[in-house]
CSV table of C-alpha atoms and ligand atoms in Angstrom, one decimal:
chain,number,residue,atom,x,y,z
A,1,MET,CA,0.0,0.0,0.0
A,2,THR,CA,1.4,3.4,-1.0
A,3,ALA,CA,1.9,5.6,2.1
A,4,GLU,CA,-0.6,8.5,2.2
A,5,GLN,CA,1.0,11.9,2.0
A,6,LEU,CA,0.6,13.7,5.3
A,7,PRO,CA,0.3,17.5,5.7
A,8,ALA,CA,2.9,19.4,7.7
A,9,THR,CA,0.3,20.5,10.2
A,10,SER,CA,-3.0,19.2,11.7
A,11,ARG,CA,-5.9,21.5,12.4
A,12,GLU,CA,-7.5,21.3,15.8
A,13,VAL,CA,-10.1,23.0,18.0
A,14,ARG,CA,-9.0,24.4,21.4
A,15,LEU,CA,-11.1,25.6,24.2
A,16,ALA,CA,-10.7,29.4,24.3
A,17,ALA,CA,-12.5,30.0,27.6
A,18,TYR,CA,-14.9,28.3,30.0
A,19,PRO,CA,-18.4,29.5,29.2
A,20,GLU,CA,-20.6,30.9,31.9
A,21,GLY,CA,-24.1,30.2,30.5
A,22,GLU,CA,-24.6,30.0,26.8
A,23,VAL,CA,-21.9,28.5,24.6
A,24,THR,CA,-20.9,30.7,21.6
A,25,LEU,CA,-18.3,30.4,18.8
A,26,ASP,CA,-16.1,32.7,20.9
A,27,HIS,CA,-15.4,29.8,23.4
A,28,PHE,CA,-13.5,27.9,20.7
A,29,ALA,CA,-10.2,28.6,18.8
A,30,LEU,CA,-9.1,27.0,15.6
A,31,ALA,CA,-5.3,26.2,15.7
A,32,GLU,CA,-2.7,24.2,13.9
A,33,SER,CA,-0.1,21.9,15.4
A,34,PRO,CA,2.9,20.3,13.6
A,35,LEU,CA,2.1,16.8,12.5
A,36,GLU,CA,5.0,14.6,13.7
A,37,GLU,CA,6.1,11.2,12.4
A,38,PRO,CA,5.2,8.5,15.0
A,39,GLY,CA,7.7,7.6,17.7
A,40,GLU,CA,8.5,4.0,18.9
A,41,GLY,CA,5.2,2.2,19.6
A,42,GLN,CA,3.1,5.1,18.2
A,43,VAL,CA,0.7,5.5,15.3
A,44,VAL,CA,-0.7,8.4,13.3
A,45,VAL,CA,-4.5,8.2,12.7
A,46,ARG,CA,-6.5,10.3,10.2
A,47,ASN,CA,-9.8,11.1,11.8
A,48,ASP,CA,-12.7,10.1,9.6
A,49,TRP,CA,-15.7,10.8,11.8
A,50,MET,CA,-16.3,12.2,15.2
A,51,THR,CA,-19.5,12.4,17.3
A,52,LEU,CA,-20.7,15.4,19.4
A,53,GLY,CA,-23.0,15.3,22.4
A,54,SER,CA,-24.1,17.4,25.3
A,55,VAL,CA,-21.6,15.7,27.5
A,56,ALA,CA,-19.0,18.1,26.0
A,57,ARG,CA,-20.9,21.0,27.6
A,58,ASP,CA,-20.3,19.4,31.0
A,59,GLN,CA,-16.6,19.1,30.1
A,60,MET,CA,-16.5,22.8,29.5
A,61,ASN,CA,-17.4,23.3,33.2
A,62,PRO,CA,-14.4,23.0,35.5
A,63,ASP,CA,-16.8,22.1,38.4
A,64,THR,CA,-18.6,19.3,36.6
A,65,LYS,CA,-19.6,16.2,38.6
A,66,LEU,CA,-19.0,13.9,35.7
A,67,PRO,CA,-16.3,11.2,36.1
A,68,ILE,CA,-14.4,12.4,33.0
A,69,PRO,CA,-11.7,15.1,32.7
A,70,VAL,CA,-12.8,18.6,31.8
A,71,PHE,CA,-11.3,20.5,28.8
A,72,GLN,CA,-8.3,22.7,29.5
A,73,PRO,CA,-8.1,26.2,28.0
A,74,ASP,CA,-5.7,26.6,25.0
A,75,VAL,CA,-5.4,22.8,24.6
A,76,ALA,CA,-7.1,20.7,21.9
A,77,MET,CA,-10.5,19.3,23.0
A,78,TRP,CA,-11.1,15.6,22.8
A,79,GLY,CA,-14.1,13.3,22.2
A,80,ARG,CA,-15.2,10.0,20.6
A,81,THR,CA,-13.8,9.6,17.1
A,82,ILE,CA,-13.1,6.9,14.5
A,83,GLY,CA,-10.3,7.0,12.0
A,84,THR,CA,-7.8,5.1,9.9
A,85,VAL,CA,-4.2,4.3,10.8
A,86,VAL,CA,-2.0,6.1,8.2
A,87,ARG,CA,1.5,5.5,9.8
A,88,SER,CA,2.4,2.8,12.3
A,89,ASN,CA,5.4,2.3,14.4
A,90,SER,CA,3.8,-0.5,16.4
A,91,PRO,CA,3.3,-4.2,15.8
A,92,GLN,CA,-0.2,-3.8,17.4
A,93,LEU,CA,-1.8,-1.8,14.5
A,94,ALA,CA,-1.2,-1.7,10.7
A,95,VAL,CA,-1.7,1.0,8.2
A,96,GLY,CA,-5.4,0.9,7.0
A,97,ASP,CA,-6.7,-0.4,10.3
A,98,LEU,CA,-10.0,1.2,11.5
A,99,VAL,CA,-9.6,2.5,15.1
A,100,GLU,CA,-11.9,4.2,17.7
A,101,HIS,CA,-10.3,6.6,20.1
A,102,PHE,CA,-10.9,9.8,22.0
A,103,ALA,CA,-8.5,12.3,20.3
A,104,GLY,CA,-11.2,14.1,18.3
A,105,TRP,CA,-11.6,17.8,17.5
A,106,ARG,CA,-8.5,17.5,15.2
A,107,ASP,CA,-7.6,16.2,11.7
A,108,TYR,CA,-4.9,13.7,12.9
A,109,ALA,CA,-4.2,12.0,16.2
A,110,VAL,CA,-0.7,10.8,17.1
A,111,GLY,CA,-0.1,8.6,20.1
A,112,SER,CA,0.7,5.2,21.6
A,113,ALA,CA,-1.0,2.4,19.8
A,114,GLN,CA,-2.6,1.4,23.1
A,115,GLU,CA,-4.8,4.5,23.0
A,116,PHE,CA,-6.5,3.3,19.8
A,117,PHE,CA,-9.0,0.4,19.7
A,118,ARG,CA,-9.2,-1.6,16.5
A,119,ARG,CA,-12.7,-2.2,15.0
A,120,GLU,CA,-13.6,-4.8,12.3
A,121,ARG,CA,-14.8,-2.7,9.3
A,122,SER,CA,-17.0,-5.4,7.9
A,123,LEU,CA,-19.1,-5.7,11.1
A,124,LEU,CA,-21.2,-2.5,10.6
A,125,PRO,CA,-22.4,-0.7,7.4
A,126,GLY,CA,-19.9,2.2,7.8
A,127,PRO,CA,-17.2,3.4,10.1
A,128,GLU,CA,-19.6,6.0,11.6
A,129,TYR,CA,-21.9,3.3,12.9
A,130,PHE,CA,-19.2,2.5,15.5
A,131,LEU,CA,-19.9,5.9,17.1
A,132,SER,CA,-23.5,5.1,18.0
A,133,GLN,CA,-24.6,5.7,21.6
A,134,GLY,CA,-25.7,2.1,21.7
A,135,PRO,CA,-23.5,1.0,24.6
A,136,THR,CA,-25.2,3.6,26.8
A,137,ALA,CA,-28.7,2.9,25.5
A,138,TRP,CA,-28.2,-0.8,26.0
A,139,HIS,CA,-26.6,-0.5,29.4
A,140,GLY,CA,-29.5,1.7,30.6
A,141,MET,CA,-32.5,0.0,29.0
A,142,VAL,CA,-31.4,-3.6,29.4
A,143,GLY,CA,-28.7,-3.7,32.1
A,144,THR,CA,-30.3,-1.0,34.4
A,145,ALA,CA,-34.1,-0.8,33.8
A,146,GLU,CA,-34.2,-4.5,32.8
A,147,VAL,CA,-36.9,-3.9,30.2
A,148,ARG,CA,-39.1,-6.9,29.5
A,149,GLU,CA,-41.9,-8.1,27.3
A,150,GLY,CA,-45.1,-6.3,27.9
A,151,ASP,CA,-43.6,-3.2,29.5
A,152,VAL,CA,-44.9,0.3,28.8
A,153,VAL,CA,-41.8,2.4,28.4
A,154,PHE,CA,-41.2,6.2,28.6
A,155,VAL,CA,-38.0,7.7,27.1
A,156,SER,CA,-37.4,11.3,27.8
A,157,GLY,CA,-35.2,13.2,25.3
A,158,ALA,CA,-36.1,10.4,22.9
A,159,THR,CA,-34.7,11.9,19.7
A,160,ASN,CA,-31.1,12.3,20.9
A,161,GLY,CA,-28.4,9.8,20.2
A,162,VAL,CA,-29.0,7.8,23.3
A,163,GLY,CA,-32.8,8.1,23.5
A,164,ALA,CA,-33.4,7.2,19.9
A,165,LEU,CA,-31.6,3.8,20.3
A,166,ALA,CA,-33.0,3.2,23.8
A,167,GLY,CA,-36.6,3.3,22.6
A,168,GLN,CA,-35.8,1.0,19.7
A,169,ILE,CA,-34.0,-1.4,22.0
A,170,ALA,CA,-37.1,-1.5,24.2
A,171,LYS,CA,-39.3,-2.4,21.2
A,172,ALA,CA,-36.9,-5.1,20.1
A,173,ARG,CA,-36.9,-6.6,23.6
A,174,GLY,CA,-40.7,-6.9,23.5
A,175,ALA,CA,-42.0,-3.7,25.1
A,176,LYS,CA,-45.7,-3.3,24.6
A,177,ARG,CA,-45.7,0.4,24.1
A,178,VAL,CA,-42.9,2.9,23.8
A,179,ILE,CA,-43.5,6.6,24.4
A,180,GLY,CA,-41.0,9.4,23.7
A,181,SER,CA,-40.8,13.1,24.6
A,182,THR,CA,-39.2,15.6,22.3
A,183,GLY,CA,-39.2,19.3,21.4
A,184,SER,CA,-40.9,19.8,18.0
A,185,PRO,CA,-43.7,18.3,15.8
A,186,GLU,CA,-41.0,17.3,13.2
A,187,LYS,CA,-39.2,15.3,15.9
A,188,ILE,CA,-42.5,13.6,17.0
A,189,ASP,CA,-43.0,12.5,13.4
A,190,PHE,CA,-39.4,11.2,13.3
A,191,LEU,CA,-40.0,9.1,16.4
A,192,VAL,CA,-43.3,7.6,15.4
A,193,LYS,CA,-42.8,7.3,11.6
A,194,GLU,CA,-39.1,6.5,11.3
A,195,LEU,CA,-38.2,4.8,14.6
A,196,GLY,CA,-41.3,2.9,15.4
A,197,PHE,CA,-42.2,4.6,18.7
A,198,ASP,CA,-45.9,4.0,19.5
A,199,ALA,CA,-46.5,7.6,20.6
A,200,ALA,CA,-44.6,10.8,21.3
A,201,PHE,CA,-45.3,14.3,22.6
A,202,ASP,CA,-43.8,17.7,22.6
A,203,TYR,CA,-42.8,18.9,26.1
A,204,HIS,CA,-43.6,22.5,25.1
A,205,ASP,CA,-47.2,21.6,24.5
A,206,GLY,CA,-48.4,21.5,28.1
A,207,PRO,CA,-47.7,19.9,31.5
A,208,VAL,CA,-45.6,16.8,30.9
A,209,ALA,CA,-47.5,14.8,33.5
A,210,GLU,CA,-50.8,15.4,31.7
A,211,GLN,CA,-49.4,14.6,28.3
A,212,LEU,CA,-47.7,11.4,29.5
A,213,ALA,CA,-50.8,10.2,31.5
A,214,GLU,CA,-52.9,10.6,28.4
A,215,LEU,CA,-50.6,8.5,26.3
A,216,ALA,CA,-50.1,5.9,29.1
A,217,PRO,CA,-53.4,5.7,31.0
A,218,ASP,CA,-52.3,2.5,32.8
A,219,GLY,CA,-49.0,4.0,33.9
A,220,VAL,CA,-45.4,3.4,32.8
A,221,ASP,CA,-43.3,0.4,33.9
A,222,VAL,CA,-39.9,1.6,32.6
A,223,VAL,CA,-38.5,5.2,32.5
A,224,PHE,CA,-35.3,5.9,30.6
A,225,ASP,CA,-34.6,9.5,31.7
A,226,ASN,CA,-32.2,11.7,29.7
A,227,VAL,CA,-33.7,15.0,30.9
A,228,GLY,CA,-34.5,15.3,34.6
A,229,GLY,CA,-36.5,18.3,35.8
A,230,GLU,CA,-40.2,18.4,35.1
A,231,GLN,CA,-40.0,15.2,32.9
A,232,PHE,CA,-38.5,13.2,35.8
A,233,GLU,CA,-41.2,14.5,38.1
A,234,ALA,CA,-43.9,13.7,35.7
A,235,ALA,CA,-42.6,10.2,35.2
A,236,VAL,CA,-42.7,9.5,39.0
A,237,GLN,CA,-46.3,10.8,38.9
A,238,VAL,CA,-47.3,8.5,36.1
A,239,ALA,CA,-45.2,5.4,37.1
A,240,SER,CA,-47.0,2.2,37.8
A,241,LEU,CA,-46.3,0.0,40.9
A,242,GLY,CA,-42.8,-1.3,40.9
A,243,ALA,CA,-41.6,0.9,37.9
A,244,ARG,CA,-37.9,0.8,37.1
A,245,PHE,CA,-36.1,4.1,36.3
A,246,ALA,CA,-32.8,4.2,34.4
A,247,LEU,CA,-31.3,7.7,35.1
A,248,CYS,CA,-29.1,8.5,32.2
A,249,GLY,CA,-28.8,12.2,31.8
A,250,ALA,CA,-30.1,15.6,33.1
A,251,LEU,CA,-30.3,17.6,29.9
A,252,ALA,CA,-32.6,20.1,31.6
A,253,GLY,CA,-29.8,21.1,33.8
A,254,GLN,CA,-26.7,20.4,31.7
A,255,HIS,CA,-26.6,23.3,29.3
A,256,GLY,CA,-25.3,25.8,31.9
A,257,SER,CA,-28.7,27.1,33.1
A,258,GLY,CA,-31.8,25.9,34.9
A,259,ASP,CA,-32.2,23.6,37.8
A,260,GLY,CA,-33.5,20.7,35.8
A,261,GLY,CA,-30.6,18.6,37.1
A,262,SER,CA,-32.2,18.7,40.6
A,263,PRO,CA,-35.8,17.6,40.2
A,264,ARG,CA,-38.0,17.2,43.2
A,265,LEU,CA,-38.8,13.6,44.1
A,266,ALA,CA,-42.3,13.0,45.4
A,267,LEU,CA,-41.0,10.7,48.1
A,268,MET,CA,-44.3,9.2,49.2
A,269,SER,CA,-45.1,8.2,45.6
A,270,ALA,CA,-41.7,6.6,45.2
A,271,ILE,CA,-42.2,4.7,48.4
A,272,THR,CA,-45.8,3.6,48.0
A,273,LYS,CA,-45.2,2.6,44.4
A,274,GLY,CA,-42.0,0.7,45.2
A,275,LEU,CA,-40.1,2.5,42.5
A,276,THR,CA,-36.5,1.6,41.6
A,277,LEU,CA,-34.4,4.6,40.7
A,278,ARG,CA,-31.0,3.6,39.4
A,279,GLY,CA,-28.4,6.0,38.0
A,280,PHE,CA,-25.8,4.5,35.7
A,281,ALA,CA,-22.6,5.7,34.0
A,282,THR,CA,-21.4,3.8,31.0
A,283,LEU,CA,-17.6,3.6,30.9
A,284,HIS,CA,-17.5,2.1,27.4
A,285,THR,CA,-15.5,-0.9,28.5
A,286,PRO,CA,-14.3,-3.2,25.7
A,287,ASP,CA,-16.9,-5.7,26.7
A,288,GLN,CA,-19.8,-3.2,26.6
A,289,ILE,CA,-18.7,-1.9,23.2
A,290,GLU,CA,-18.2,-5.3,21.7
A,291,ASP,CA,-21.5,-6.7,23.1
A,292,TRP,CA,-23.4,-3.8,21.7
A,293,ASN,CA,-21.7,-3.7,18.2
A,294,SER,CA,-22.4,-7.4,17.8
A,295,GLN,CA,-26.1,-7.0,18.7
A,296,PHE,CA,-26.3,-3.8,16.6
A,297,SER,CA,-24.9,-5.7,13.6
A,298,VAL,CA,-27.5,-8.5,13.9
A,299,TRP,CA,-30.4,-6.2,14.3
A,300,LEU,CA,-29.4,-4.0,11.4
A,301,ARG,CA,-29.1,-7.0,9.2
A,302,GLU,CA,-32.5,-8.2,10.3
A,303,GLY,CA,-34.0,-4.8,9.7
A,304,ARG,CA,-35.1,-4.6,13.4
A,305,ILE,CA,-33.3,-1.3,14.2
A,306,VAL,CA,-32.1,1.8,12.4
A,307,PHE,CA,-29.2,4.1,13.3
A,308,PRO,CA,-30.7,7.6,13.7
A,309,HIS,CA,-28.1,10.2,13.0
A,310,THR,CA,-27.4,13.6,11.5
A,311,VAL,CA,-24.3,14.1,9.4
A,312,VAL,CA,-22.6,17.5,9.5
A,313,GLU,CA,-20.1,18.1,6.7
A,314,GLY,CA,-17.0,20.3,6.9
A,315,GLY,CA,-14.5,18.7,9.2
A,316,VAL,CA,-12.5,20.5,11.9
A,317,PRO,CA,-13.5,24.1,11.1
A,318,GLN,CA,-17.2,23.2,11.3
A,319,LEU,CA,-17.0,21.5,14.7
A,320,PRO,CA,-17.7,24.6,16.9
A,321,GLU,CA,-20.7,25.6,14.9
A,322,ALA,CA,-22.0,22.1,14.9
A,323,PHE,CA,-21.7,21.9,18.6
A,324,VAL,CA,-23.5,25.2,19.2
A,325,SER,CA,-26.3,23.9,16.9
A,326,LEU,CA,-26.5,20.7,18.9
A,327,LEU,CA,-27.0,22.7,22.1
A,328,GLY,CA,-29.6,24.7,20.2
A,329,ARG,CA,-31.5,21.4,19.7
A,330,LYS,CA,-31.3,21.5,15.9
A,331,TYR,CA,-30.3,17.9,15.3
A,332,SER,CA,-31.8,14.4,15.8
A,333,GLY,CA,-30.0,11.2,16.6
A,334,THR,CA,-26.3,10.8,17.0
A,335,VAL,CA,-24.5,13.9,15.7
A,336,LEU,CA,-21.7,12.9,13.3
A,337,VAL,CA,-19.2,15.2,11.8
A,338,ARG,CA,-17.4,14.0,8.7
A,339,MET,CA,-13.8,14.8,9.3
A,340,SER,CA,-12.1,13.6,6.0
B,1,NAP,N1,-25.2,7.8,31.9
B,1,NAP,C1,-24.3,7.6,30.9
B,1,NAP,O1,-23.4,6.8,30.9
B,1,NAP,C2,-24.4,8.5,29.7
B,1,NAP,C3,-23.5,8.3,28.6
B,1,NAP,C4,-23.7,9.2,27.5
B,1,NAP,C5,-24.6,10.2,27.5
B,1,NAP,N2,-25.3,10.4,28.6
B,1,NAP,C6,-26.3,11.5,28.7
B,1,NAP,O2,-27.4,11.1,27.9
B,1,NAP,C7,-28.1,12.2,27.5
B,1,NAP,C8,-28.3,12.2,26.0
B,1,NAP,O3,-27.1,12.3,25.4
B,1,NAP,P1,-26.9,12.4,23.8
B,1,NAP,O4,-25.5,12.7,23.5
B,1,NAP,O5,-27.6,11.3,23.1
B,1,NAP,O6,-27.8,13.7,23.6
B,1,NAP,P2,-27.6,15.1,22.8
B,1,NAP,O7,-27.3,14.8,21.4
B,1,NAP,O8,-26.7,15.9,23.6
B,1,NAP,O9,-29.1,15.6,23.0
B,1,NAP,C9,-29.4,16.8,22.4
B,1,NAP,C10,-30.9,16.9,22.4
B,1,NAP,O10,-31.4,16.8,23.7
B,1,NAP,C11,-32.6,17.5,23.8
B,1,NAP,N3,-32.5,18.6,24.9
B,1,NAP,C12,-31.6,19.5,25.0
B,1,NAP,N4,-31.8,20.2,26.1
B,1,NAP,C13,-33.0,19.8,26.6
B,1,NAP,C14,-33.8,20.2,27.7
B,1,NAP,N5,-33.4,21.3,28.5
B,1,NAP,N6,-34.9,19.6,28.0
B,1,NAP,C15,-35.3,18.5,27.2
B,1,NAP,N7,-34.6,18.1,26.1
B,1,NAP,C16,-33.4,18.7,25.8
B,1,NAP,C17,-32.8,18.3,22.5
B,1,NAP,O11,-33.8,17.6,21.7
B,1,NAP,P3,-35.3,18.1,21.7
B,1,NAP,O12,-35.5,18.9,20.5
B,1,NAP,O13,-36.1,16.8,21.8
B,1,NAP,O14,-35.5,18.9,23.0
B,1,NAP,C18,-31.5,18.1,21.8
B,1,NAP,O15,-31.6,18.0,20.4
B,1,NAP,C19,-27.3,13.4,28.0
B,1,NAP,O16,-27.8,13.9,29.2
B,1,NAP,C20,-25.9,12.8,28.2
B,1,NAP,O17,-25.1,13.5,29.1
B,1,NAP,C21,-25.2,9.6,29.7
């Protein structure tokens, strides 16, 4: 294989300043770093796709409670990415290998081969499929809420990368009825017509508890909560006896404003209904990733699931704007930026 010509520099996005409140383009800086040949045991990877999520907003907050490092000012940001090895100085990886890693927000990543995890290209329809939020959706819906046949399920924040898969997983595991909440009529259509949700509502259209109770008159057995705030409170109100909650995210409190991350818990309801409220953090262990990718591959082939995603073109220079748009709720599904 002829070695790919590498540029002298690699573009990257750095954090310019920690935002207080709304994130704007001023919080990012586009920069270039010299692209070095790999040292002993190292590889150079051309980033092909990266995924963006609200979690990066938490990483822009030096006081975040998340168990992952925050971004540092004037240093390249990082995030889940997939790319191709273009130079290798390690027996562990060969030129042409597809690898998943965390050195996103840049054109090329250089580092020890151990920081890059090889993926079998033929397993999924395209490299970007390896960036699905399936490990989290599966961990929450199956491992945490223990969804089972006949369940009525509520997924809050159902059109985002995690929620859109969580609802489909529930259906594939035999749930009787899956209901999603989202933020616009277009996204309701997307959930019902394209993803097979049984019903969906717009949380702007009235009290969430009323809308949810109307769609689930006998209560909900499983709640997969991405949002917190009023949506969590409503789910407790509408929950049936013994309902299981998988607490995944707190979008209503994550974007730098609002107290949605600290909903009130109607304690007597939780007690008398015997609710199980379980938070979970998916660490993306090799087992979690491999288990999900194998399951994903089978369900895709059988036509039992789709990969909801939005593709943003434009590579590194486009990343800040794509991230601001994500926070502005413009996208559906996993947000993927084509990097090369
Ligand atoms: N527990 C774990 O291990 C784990 C792992 C990964 C991610 N997460 C969490 O899972 C959640 C989903 O992550 P993601 O990356 O799939 O989502 P994402 O792409 O960041 O979600 C963006 C979407 O969330 C909705 N949203 C934003 N702010 C909202 C608000 N205040 N109230 C209600 N909905 C809001 C918007 O859709 P609408 O138009 O529908 O409002 C928006 O388009 C996040 O909370 C993330 O931190 C948890």
